[in-house]
PDB file of C-alpha atoms in Angstrom:
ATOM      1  CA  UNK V   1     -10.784 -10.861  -1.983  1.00 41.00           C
ATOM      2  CA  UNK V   2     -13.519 -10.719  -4.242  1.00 47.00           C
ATOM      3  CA  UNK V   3     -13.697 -13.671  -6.883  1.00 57.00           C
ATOM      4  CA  UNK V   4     -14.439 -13.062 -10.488  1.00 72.00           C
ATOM      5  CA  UNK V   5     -16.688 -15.406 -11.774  1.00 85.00           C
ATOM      6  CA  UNK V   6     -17.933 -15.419 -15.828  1.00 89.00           C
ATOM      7  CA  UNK V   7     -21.441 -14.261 -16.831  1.00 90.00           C
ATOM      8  CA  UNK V   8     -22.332 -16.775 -19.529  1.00 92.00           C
ATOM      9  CA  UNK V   9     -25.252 -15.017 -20.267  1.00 92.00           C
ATOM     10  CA  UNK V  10     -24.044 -11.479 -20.573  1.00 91.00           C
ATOM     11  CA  UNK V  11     -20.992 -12.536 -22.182  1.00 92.00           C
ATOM     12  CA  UNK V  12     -22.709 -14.163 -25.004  1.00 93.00           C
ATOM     13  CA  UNK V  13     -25.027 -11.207 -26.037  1.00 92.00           C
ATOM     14  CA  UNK V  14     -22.226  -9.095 -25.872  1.00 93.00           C
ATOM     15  CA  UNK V  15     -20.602 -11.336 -28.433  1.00 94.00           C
ATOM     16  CA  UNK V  16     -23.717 -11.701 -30.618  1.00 92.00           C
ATOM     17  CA  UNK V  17     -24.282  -7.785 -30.473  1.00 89.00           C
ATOM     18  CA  UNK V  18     -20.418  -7.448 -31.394  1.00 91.00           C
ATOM     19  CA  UNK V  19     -20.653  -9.542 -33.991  1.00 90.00           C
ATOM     20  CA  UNK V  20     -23.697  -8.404 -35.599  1.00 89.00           C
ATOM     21  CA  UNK V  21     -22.351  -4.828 -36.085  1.00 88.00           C
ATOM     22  CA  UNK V  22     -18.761  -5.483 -37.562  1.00 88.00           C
ATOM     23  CA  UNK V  23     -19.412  -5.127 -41.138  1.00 85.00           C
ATOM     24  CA  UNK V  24     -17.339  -8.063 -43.619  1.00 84.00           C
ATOM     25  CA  UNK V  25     -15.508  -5.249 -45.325  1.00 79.00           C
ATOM     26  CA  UNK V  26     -14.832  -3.942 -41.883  1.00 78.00           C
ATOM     27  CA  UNK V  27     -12.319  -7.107 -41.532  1.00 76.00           C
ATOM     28  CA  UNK V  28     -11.186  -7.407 -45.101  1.00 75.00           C
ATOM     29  CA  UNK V  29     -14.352 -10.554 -45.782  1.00 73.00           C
ATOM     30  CA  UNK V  30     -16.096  -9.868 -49.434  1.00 68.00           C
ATOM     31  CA  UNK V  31     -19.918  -9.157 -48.569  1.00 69.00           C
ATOM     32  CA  UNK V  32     -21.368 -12.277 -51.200  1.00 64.00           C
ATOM     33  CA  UNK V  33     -24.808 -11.819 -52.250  1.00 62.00           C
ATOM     34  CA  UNK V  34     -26.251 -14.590 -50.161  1.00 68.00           C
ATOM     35  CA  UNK V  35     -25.444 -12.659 -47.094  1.00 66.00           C
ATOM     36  CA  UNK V  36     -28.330 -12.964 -44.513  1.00 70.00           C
ATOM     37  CA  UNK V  37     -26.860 -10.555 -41.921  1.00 71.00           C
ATOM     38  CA  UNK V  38     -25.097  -7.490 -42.396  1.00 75.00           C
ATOM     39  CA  UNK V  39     -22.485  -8.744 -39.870  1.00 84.00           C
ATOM     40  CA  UNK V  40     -20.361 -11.327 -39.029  1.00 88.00           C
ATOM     41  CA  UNK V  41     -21.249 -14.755 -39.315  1.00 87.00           C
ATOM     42  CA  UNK V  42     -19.902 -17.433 -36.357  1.00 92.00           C
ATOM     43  CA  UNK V  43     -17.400 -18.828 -38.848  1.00 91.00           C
ATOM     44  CA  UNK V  44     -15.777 -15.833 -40.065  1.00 89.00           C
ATOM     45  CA  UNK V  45     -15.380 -14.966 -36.170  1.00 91.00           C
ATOM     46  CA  UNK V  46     -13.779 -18.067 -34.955  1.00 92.00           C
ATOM     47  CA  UNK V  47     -11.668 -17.932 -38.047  1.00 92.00           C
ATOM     48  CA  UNK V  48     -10.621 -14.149 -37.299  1.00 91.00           C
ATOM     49  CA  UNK V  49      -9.687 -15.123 -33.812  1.00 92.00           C
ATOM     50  CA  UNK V  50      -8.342 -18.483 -34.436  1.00 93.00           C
ATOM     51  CA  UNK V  51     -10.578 -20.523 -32.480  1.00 93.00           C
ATOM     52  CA  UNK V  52     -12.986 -23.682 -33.660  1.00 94.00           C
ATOM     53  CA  UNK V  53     -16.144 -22.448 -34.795  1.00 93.00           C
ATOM     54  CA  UNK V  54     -17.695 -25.197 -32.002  1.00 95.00           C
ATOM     55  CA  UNK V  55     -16.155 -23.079 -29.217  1.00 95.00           C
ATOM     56  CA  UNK V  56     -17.094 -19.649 -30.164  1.00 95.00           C
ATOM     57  CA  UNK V  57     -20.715 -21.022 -31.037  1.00 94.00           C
ATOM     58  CA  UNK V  58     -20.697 -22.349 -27.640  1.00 95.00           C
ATOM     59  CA  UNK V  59     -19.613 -18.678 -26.127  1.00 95.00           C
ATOM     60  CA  UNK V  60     -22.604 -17.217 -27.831  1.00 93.00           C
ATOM     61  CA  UNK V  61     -25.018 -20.122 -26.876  1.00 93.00           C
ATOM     62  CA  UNK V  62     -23.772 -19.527 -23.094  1.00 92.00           C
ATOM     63  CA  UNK V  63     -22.557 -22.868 -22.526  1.00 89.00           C
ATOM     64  CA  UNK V  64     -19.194 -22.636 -23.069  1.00 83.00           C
ATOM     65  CA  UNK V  65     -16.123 -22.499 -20.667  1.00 88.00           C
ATOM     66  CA  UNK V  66     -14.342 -19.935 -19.289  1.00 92.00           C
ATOM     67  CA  UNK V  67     -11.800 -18.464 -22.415  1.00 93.00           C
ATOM     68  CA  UNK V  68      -8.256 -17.565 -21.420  1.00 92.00           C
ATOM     69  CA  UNK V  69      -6.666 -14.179 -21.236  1.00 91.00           C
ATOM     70  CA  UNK V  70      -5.155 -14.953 -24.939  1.00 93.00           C
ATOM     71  CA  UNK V  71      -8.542 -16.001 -26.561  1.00 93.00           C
ATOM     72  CA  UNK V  72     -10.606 -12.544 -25.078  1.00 94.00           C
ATOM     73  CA  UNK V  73      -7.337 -10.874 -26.659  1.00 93.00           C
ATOM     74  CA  UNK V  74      -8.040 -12.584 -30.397  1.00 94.00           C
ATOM     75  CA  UNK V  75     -11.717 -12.046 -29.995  1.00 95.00           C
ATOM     76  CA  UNK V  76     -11.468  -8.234 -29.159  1.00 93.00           C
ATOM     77  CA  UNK V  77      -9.185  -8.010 -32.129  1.00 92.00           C
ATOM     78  CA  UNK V  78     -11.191  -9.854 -34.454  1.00 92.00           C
ATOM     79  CA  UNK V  79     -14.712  -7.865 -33.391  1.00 93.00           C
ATOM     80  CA  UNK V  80     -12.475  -4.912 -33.876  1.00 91.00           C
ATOM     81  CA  UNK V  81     -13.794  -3.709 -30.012  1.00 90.00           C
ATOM     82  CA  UNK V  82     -12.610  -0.040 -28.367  1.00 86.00           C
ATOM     83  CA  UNK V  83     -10.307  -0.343 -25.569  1.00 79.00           C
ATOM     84  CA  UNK V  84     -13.190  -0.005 -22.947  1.00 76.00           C
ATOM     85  CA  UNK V  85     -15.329  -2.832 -24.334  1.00 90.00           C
ATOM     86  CA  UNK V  86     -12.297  -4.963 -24.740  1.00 88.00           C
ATOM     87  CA  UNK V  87     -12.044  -4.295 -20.872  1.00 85.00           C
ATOM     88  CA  UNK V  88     -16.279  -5.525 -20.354  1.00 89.00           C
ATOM     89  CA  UNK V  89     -15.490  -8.501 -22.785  1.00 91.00           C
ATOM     90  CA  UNK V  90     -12.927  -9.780 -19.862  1.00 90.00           C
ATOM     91  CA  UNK V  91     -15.223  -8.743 -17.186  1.00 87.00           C
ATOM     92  CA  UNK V  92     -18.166 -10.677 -18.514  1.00 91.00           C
ATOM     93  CA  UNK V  93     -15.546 -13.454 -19.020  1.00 92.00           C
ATOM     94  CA  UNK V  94     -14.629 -13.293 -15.178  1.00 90.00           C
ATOM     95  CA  UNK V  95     -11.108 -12.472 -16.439  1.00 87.00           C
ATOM     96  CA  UNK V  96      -9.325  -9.574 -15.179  1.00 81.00           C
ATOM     97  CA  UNK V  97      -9.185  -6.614 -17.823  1.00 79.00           C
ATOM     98  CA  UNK V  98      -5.488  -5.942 -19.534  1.00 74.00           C
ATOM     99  CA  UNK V  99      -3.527  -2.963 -18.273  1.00 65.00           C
ATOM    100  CA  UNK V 100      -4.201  -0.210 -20.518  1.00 56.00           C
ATOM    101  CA  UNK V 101      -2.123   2.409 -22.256  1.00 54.00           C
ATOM    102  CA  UNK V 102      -0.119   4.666 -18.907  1.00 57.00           C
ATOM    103  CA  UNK V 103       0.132   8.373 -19.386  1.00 60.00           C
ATOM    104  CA  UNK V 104       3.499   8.195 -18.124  1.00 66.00           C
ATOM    105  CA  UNK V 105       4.586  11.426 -17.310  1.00 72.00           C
ATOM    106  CA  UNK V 106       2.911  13.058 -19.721  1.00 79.00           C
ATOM    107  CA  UNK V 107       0.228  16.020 -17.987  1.00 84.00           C
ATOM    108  CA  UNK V 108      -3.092  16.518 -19.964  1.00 80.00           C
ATOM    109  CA  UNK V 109      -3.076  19.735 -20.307  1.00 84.00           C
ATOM    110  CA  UNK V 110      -6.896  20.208 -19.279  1.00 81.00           C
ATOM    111  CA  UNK V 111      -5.395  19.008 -16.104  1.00 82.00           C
ATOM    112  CA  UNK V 112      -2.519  21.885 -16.131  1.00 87.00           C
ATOM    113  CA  UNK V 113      -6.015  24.020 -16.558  1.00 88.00           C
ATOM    114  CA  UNK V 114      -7.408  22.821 -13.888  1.00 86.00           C
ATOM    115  CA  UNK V 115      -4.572  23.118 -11.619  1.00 89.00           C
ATOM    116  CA  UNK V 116      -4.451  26.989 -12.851  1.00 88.00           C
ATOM    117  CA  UNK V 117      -8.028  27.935 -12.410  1.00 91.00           C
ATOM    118  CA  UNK V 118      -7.655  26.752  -8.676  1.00 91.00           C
ATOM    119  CA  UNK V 119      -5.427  29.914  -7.370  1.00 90.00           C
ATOM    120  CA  UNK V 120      -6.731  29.380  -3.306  1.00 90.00           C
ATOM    121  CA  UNK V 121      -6.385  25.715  -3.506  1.00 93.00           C
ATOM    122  CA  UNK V 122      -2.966  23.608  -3.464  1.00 93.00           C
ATOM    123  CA  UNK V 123      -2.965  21.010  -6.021  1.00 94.00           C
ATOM    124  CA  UNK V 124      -1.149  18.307  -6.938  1.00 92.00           C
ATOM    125  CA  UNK V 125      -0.656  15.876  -9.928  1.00 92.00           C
ATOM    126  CA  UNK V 126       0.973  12.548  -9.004  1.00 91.00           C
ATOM    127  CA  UNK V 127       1.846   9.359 -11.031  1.00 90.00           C
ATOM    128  CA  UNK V 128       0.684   6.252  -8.938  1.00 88.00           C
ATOM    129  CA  UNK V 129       3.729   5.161  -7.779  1.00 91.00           C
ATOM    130  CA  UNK V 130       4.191   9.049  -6.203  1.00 92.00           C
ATOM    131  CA  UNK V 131       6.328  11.196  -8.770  1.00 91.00           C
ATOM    132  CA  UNK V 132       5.160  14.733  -8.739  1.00 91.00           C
ATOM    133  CA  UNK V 133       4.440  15.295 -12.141  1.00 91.00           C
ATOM    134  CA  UNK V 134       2.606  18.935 -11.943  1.00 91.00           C
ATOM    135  CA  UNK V 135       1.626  21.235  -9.043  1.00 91.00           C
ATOM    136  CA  UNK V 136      -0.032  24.662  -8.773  1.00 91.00           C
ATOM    137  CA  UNK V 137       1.878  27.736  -7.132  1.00 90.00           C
ATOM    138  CA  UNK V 138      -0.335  27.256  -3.857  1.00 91.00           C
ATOM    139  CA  UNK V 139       0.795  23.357  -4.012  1.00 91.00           C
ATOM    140  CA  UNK V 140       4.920  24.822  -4.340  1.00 89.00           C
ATOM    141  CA  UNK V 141       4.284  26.997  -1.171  1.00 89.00           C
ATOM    142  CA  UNK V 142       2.959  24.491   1.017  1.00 89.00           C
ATOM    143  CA  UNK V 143       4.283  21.461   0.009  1.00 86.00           C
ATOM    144  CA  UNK V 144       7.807  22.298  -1.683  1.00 78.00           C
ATOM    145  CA  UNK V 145       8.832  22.572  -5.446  1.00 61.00           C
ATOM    146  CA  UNK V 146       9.379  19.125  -6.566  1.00 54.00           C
ATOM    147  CA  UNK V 147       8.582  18.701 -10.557  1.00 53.00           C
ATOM    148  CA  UNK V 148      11.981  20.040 -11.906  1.00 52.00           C
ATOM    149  CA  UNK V 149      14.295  17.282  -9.332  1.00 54.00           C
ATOM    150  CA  UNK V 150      15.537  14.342 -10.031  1.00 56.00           C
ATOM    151  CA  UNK V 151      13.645  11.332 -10.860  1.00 58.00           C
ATOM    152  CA  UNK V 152      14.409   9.414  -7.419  1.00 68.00           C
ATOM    153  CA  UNK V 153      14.355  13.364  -5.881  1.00 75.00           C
ATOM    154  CA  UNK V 154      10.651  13.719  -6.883  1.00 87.00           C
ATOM    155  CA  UNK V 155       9.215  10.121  -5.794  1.00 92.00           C
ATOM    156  CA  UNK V 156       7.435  11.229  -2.729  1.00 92.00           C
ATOM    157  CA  UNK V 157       7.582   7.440  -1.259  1.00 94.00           C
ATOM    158  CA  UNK V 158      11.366   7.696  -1.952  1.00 94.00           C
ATOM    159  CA  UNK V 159      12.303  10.865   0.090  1.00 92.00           C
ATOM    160  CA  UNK V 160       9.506  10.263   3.143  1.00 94.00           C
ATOM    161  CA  UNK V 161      11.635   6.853   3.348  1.00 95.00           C
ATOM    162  CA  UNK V 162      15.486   8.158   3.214  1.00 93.00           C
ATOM    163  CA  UNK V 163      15.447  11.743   3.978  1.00 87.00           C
ATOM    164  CA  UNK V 164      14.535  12.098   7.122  1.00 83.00           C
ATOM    165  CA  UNK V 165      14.234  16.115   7.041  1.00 80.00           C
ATOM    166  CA  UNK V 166      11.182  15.274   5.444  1.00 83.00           C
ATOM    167  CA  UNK V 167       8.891  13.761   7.956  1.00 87.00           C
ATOM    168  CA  UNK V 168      10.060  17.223  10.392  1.00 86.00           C
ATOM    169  CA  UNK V 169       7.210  19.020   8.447  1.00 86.00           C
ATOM    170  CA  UNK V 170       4.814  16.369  10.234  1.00 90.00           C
ATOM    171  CA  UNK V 171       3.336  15.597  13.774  1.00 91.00           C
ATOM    172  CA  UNK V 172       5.960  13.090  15.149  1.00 93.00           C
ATOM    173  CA  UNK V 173       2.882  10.975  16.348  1.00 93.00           C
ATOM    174  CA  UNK V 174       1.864  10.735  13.030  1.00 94.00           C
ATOM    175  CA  UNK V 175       4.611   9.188  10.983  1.00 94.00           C
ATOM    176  CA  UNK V 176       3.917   5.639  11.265  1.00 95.00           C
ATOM    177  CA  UNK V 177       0.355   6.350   9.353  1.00 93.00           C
ATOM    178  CA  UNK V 178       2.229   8.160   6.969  1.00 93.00           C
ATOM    179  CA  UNK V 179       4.661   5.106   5.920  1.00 95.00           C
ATOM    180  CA  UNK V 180       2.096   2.651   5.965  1.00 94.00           C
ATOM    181  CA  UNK V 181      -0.223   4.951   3.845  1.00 93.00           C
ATOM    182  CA  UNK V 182       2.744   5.369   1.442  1.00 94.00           C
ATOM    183  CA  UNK V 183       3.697   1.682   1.316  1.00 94.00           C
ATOM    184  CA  UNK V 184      -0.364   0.250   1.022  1.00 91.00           C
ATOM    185  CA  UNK V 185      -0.659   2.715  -1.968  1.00 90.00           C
ATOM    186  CA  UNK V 186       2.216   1.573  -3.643  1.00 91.00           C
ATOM    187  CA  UNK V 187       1.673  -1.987  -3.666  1.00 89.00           C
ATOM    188  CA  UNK V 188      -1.700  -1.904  -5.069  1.00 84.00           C
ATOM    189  CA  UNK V 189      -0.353   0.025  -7.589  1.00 84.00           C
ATOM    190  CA  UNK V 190       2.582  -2.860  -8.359  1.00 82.00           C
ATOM    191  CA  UNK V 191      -0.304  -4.592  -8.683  1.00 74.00           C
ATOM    192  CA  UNK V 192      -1.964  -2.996 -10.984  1.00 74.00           C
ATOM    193  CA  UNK V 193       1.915  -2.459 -12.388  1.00 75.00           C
ATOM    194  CA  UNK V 194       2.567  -6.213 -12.763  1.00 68.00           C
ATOM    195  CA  UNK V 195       5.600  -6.805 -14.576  1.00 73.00           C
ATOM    196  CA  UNK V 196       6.696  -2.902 -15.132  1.00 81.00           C
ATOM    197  CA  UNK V 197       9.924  -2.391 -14.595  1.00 88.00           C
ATOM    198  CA  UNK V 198       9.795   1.129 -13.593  1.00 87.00           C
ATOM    199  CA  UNK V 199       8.017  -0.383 -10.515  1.00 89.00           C
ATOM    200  CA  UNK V 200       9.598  -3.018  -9.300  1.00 91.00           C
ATOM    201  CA  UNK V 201      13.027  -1.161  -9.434  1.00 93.00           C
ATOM    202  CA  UNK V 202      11.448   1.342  -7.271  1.00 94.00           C
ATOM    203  CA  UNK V 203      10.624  -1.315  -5.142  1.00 94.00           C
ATOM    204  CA  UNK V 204      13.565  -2.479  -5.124  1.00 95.00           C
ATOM    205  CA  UNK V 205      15.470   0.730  -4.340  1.00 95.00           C
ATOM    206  CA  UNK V 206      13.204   1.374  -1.697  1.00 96.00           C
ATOM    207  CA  UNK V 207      13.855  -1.999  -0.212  1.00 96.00           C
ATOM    208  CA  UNK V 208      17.597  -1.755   0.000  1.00 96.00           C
ATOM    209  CA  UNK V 209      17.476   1.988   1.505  1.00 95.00           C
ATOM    210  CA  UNK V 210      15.026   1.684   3.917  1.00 96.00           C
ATOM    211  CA  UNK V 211      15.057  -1.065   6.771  1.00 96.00           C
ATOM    212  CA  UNK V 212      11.532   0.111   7.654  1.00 97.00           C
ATOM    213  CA  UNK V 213       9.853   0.111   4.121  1.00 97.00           C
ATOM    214  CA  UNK V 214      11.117  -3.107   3.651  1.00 96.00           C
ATOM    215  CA  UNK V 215       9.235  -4.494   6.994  1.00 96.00           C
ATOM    216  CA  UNK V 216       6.156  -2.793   6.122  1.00 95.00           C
ATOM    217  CA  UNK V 217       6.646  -4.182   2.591  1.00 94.00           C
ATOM    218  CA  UNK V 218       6.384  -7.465   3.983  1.00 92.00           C
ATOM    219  CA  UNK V 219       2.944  -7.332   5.853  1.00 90.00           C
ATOM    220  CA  UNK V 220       1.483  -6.989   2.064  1.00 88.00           C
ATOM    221  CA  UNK V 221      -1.043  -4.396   3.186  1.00 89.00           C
ATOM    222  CA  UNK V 222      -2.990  -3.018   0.044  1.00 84.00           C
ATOM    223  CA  UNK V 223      -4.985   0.353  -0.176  1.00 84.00           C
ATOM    224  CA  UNK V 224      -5.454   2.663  -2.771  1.00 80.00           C
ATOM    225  CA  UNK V 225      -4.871   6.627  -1.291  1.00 80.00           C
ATOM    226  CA  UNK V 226      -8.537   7.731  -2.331  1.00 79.00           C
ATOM    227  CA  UNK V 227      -9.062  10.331   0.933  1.00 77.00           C
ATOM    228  CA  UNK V 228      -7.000  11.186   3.960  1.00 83.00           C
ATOM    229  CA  UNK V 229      -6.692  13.504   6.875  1.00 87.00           C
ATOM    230  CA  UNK V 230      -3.124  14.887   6.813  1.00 91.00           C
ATOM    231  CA  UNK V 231      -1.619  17.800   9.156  1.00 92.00           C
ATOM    232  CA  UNK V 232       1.233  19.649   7.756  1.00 91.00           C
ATOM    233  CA  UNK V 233       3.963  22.072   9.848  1.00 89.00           C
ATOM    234  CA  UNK V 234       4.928  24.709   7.694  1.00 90.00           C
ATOM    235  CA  UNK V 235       7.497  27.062   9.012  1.00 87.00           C
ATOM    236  CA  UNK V 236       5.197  30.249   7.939  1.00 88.00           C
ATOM    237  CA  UNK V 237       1.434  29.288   8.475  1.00 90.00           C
ATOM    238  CA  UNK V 238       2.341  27.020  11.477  1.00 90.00           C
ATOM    239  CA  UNK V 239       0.195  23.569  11.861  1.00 91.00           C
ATOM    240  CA  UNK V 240      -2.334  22.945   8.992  1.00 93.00           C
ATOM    241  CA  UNK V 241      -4.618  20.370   8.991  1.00 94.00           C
ATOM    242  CA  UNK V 242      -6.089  19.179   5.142  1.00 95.00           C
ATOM    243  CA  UNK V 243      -8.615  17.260   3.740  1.00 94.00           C
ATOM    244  CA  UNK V 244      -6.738  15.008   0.591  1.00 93.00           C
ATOM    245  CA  UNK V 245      -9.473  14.630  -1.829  1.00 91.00           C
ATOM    246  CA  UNK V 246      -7.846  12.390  -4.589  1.00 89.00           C
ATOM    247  CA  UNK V 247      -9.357  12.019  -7.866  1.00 86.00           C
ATOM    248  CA  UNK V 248      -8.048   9.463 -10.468  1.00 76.00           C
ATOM    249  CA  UNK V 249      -7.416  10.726 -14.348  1.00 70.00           C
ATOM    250  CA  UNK V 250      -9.129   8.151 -16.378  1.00 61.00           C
ATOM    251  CA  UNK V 251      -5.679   5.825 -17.575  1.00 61.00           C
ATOM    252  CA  UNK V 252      -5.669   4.853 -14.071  1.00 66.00           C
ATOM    253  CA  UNK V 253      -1.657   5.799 -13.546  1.00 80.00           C
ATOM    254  CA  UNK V 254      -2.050   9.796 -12.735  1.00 86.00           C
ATOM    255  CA  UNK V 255      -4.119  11.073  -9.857  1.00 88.00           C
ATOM    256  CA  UNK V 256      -5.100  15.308  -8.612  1.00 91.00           C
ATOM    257  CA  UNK V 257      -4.774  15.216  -5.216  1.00 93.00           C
ATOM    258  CA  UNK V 258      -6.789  18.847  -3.846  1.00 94.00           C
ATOM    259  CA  UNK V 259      -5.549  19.818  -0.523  1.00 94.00           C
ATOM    260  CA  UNK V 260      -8.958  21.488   1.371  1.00 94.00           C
ATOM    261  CA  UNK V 261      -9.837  23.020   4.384  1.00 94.00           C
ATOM    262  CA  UNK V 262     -11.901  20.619   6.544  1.00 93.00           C
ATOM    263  CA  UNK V 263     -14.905  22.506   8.021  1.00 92.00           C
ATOM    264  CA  UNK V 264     -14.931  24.373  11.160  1.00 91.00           C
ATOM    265  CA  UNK V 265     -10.887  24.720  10.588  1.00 92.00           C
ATOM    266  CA  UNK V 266      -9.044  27.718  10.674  1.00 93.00           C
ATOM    267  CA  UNK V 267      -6.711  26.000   7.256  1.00 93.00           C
ATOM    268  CA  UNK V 268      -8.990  28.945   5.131  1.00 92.00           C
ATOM    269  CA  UNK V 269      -7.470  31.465   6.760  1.00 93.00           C
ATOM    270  CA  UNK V 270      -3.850  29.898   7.240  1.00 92.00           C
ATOM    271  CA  UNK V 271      -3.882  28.987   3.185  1.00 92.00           C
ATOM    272  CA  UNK V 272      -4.855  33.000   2.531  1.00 91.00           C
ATOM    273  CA  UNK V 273      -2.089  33.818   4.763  1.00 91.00           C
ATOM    274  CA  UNK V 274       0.269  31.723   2.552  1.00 90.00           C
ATOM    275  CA  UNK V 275      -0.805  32.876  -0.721  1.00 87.00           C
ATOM    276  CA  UNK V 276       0.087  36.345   0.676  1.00 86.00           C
ATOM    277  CA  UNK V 277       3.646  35.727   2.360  1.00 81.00           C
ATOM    278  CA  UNK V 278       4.793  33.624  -0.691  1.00 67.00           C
ATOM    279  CA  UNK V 279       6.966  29.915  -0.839  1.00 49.00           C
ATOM    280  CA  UNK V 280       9.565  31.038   1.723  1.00 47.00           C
ATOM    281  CA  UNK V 281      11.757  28.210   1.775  1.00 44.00           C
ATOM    282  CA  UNK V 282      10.114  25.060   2.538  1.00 45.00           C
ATOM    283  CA  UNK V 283       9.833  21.433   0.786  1.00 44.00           C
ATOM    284  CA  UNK V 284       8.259  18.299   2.145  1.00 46.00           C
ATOM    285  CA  UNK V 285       6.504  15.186   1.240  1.00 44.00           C
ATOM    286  CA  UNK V 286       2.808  14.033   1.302  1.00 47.00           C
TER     287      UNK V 286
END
C-alpha cells in the first residue's frame, strides 16, 4: 500500500500562489488603500478558514504539520479553489482527496454519442458498482438488454451471483475468474464509496444471497476492472473471445467498457455476423 506523505514544499507555494490571486472583494474584504498585494494577506486567510494566523504562516513557510481533512476543507473554501485543485491541495498535504460529485445514473450525452457512432463495436456504459446504465444495439445483441430492468435486475455483480442462467453464456472453466473479477472491482469501488449507502446495501444484499460472494468478500482482494480477456457463448455467433478495454468518465463513478476483437481472432467476423442476424434472444452478464 502506498503511503501518502505531505510535500511541505509544494504545499506551501501552492498556498502562496492561491493566495496571491484571490482578490479581497473576491471574499467580501474592502481593498484599503495601503494594500501592498493585490491578494490575500496571511491574516485575512487564517481568518477565512478559521485557523491562527501562526499555523497558516507556518503552512506557507513549509514548516508546519500535517493539516487535517477539516482544515484543507476551510482552506479550499476560503482560497475559493475549483474542485480539482481542492483535490492537489490534499495531495500536497499527503491527505487523501474528498469524493467528488457521482454522476449517478445520469449518461452524458457525448457518451450516448459515442456509443452511437460505434455501430460494429458493442459498448457498454456501467456505474462502478456494475448497473448498466447505457449500451449500444451491438452491446443488446451480444450481451442482453439490461438498461430498462429493475434496479437489482441490471447490477451485473447481482445476477452473475444469484442467477445462475447467467454464467451458461461462459466457459465453465472460467467462472471462478469471473466472480473474483466481479467481487475485486467492487470493493475498490466501496472504497472509493466509503460511507454510501447505495453501496454497502448492495453489499449487503449480495452477502446474504450468495454463500460464495460472501467468501470471496472476505479475502478483501482489491482491483479496479481496467482490461480483461473475456470469452462469451452466444447461442448465434457461437464462442467469442473479446478484448474489455475500459475507460473511466472523468467523476470516477461511470466507466465505457468497448468489447474488441483481439488480433489474429476470428471475433471480426463473428461480430459482422451478429450485426446481420439481429439480438435473437439472448441476455447475460459481463
Amino acid at each position: 500500500m502506498t503511503i501518502m506523505k505531505i510535500d511541505r514544499d509544494g504545499l506551501a507555494d501552492f498556498l502562496r500562489r492561491c493566495r496571491d490571486r484571490v482578490r479581497p472583494h473576491d471574499v467580501g474584504l474592502a481593498t484599503g488603500p495601503r494594500r501592498r498585494t493585490p491578494g490575500l494577506r496571511r491574516e485575512e486567510v487564517a481568518q477565512l478558514a478559521g485557523m491562527s494566523v501562526d499555523y497558516y504562516v507556518r503552512l506557507e513557510q513549509g514548516r508546519g504539520p500535517q493539516p487535517s481533512p477539516e482544515m484543507l476543507a476551510a482552506l479550499a473554501r476560503a482560497l475559493r479553489l475549483s474542485e480539482d485543485e481542492s483535490d492537489h491541495l490534499h495531495l500536497l498535504a499527503g491527505r487523501r482527496p474528498p469524493q467528488g460529485r457521482s454522476q449517478g445514473d445520469h449518461v452524458n450525452p457525448g457518451l450516448l454519442h459515442l456509443l452511437d457512432q460505434l455501430p460494429t463495436t458493442p459498448v457498454q456504459v456501467l456505474s462502478d458498482l456494475g448497473d448498466v446504465l447505457a449500451q449500444n444495439a451491438m452491446a443488446e445483441a451480444l450481451l442482453g438488454g439490461v438498461c430498462t430492468v429493475s434496479e437489482q435486475g441490471r447490477n451485473i455483480v447481482w445476477r452473475w451471483f444469484t442467477d445462475p442462467a447467467q454464467r451458461a453464456a461462459y466457459p465453465a472453466d472460467e467462472h471462478d475468474y469471473y466472480s473474483r473479477l466481479h467481487v475485486a472491482d467492487l470493493r475498490a469501488s466501496l472504497g472509493r464509496r466509503a460511507g454510501d449507502p447505495a453501496a454497502t446495501r448492495l453489499v449487503e444484499r449480495l452477502q446474504e444471497a450468495s454463500e460464495e460472494f460472501s467468501a470471496l468478500w472476505e479475502l478483501h482482494e482489491v482491483a479496479v476492472r481496467r482490461a480483461s480477456r473475456m470469452r462469451v457463448l452466444h447461442p448465434l455467433i457461437g464462442l467469442v473471445d473479446l478484448d474489455c478495454q475500459v475507460l473511466l468518465a472523468p467523476q470516477g463513478d461511470q466507466r465505457v467498457i468497448l468489447y474488441t476483437p483481439p488480433v489474429g481472432s476470428d471475433t471480426a467476423e463473428r461480430l459482422a455476423l451478429l450485426k446481420v442476424v439481429g439480438t435473437g434472444q439472448f441476455t447475460t452478464t459481463t
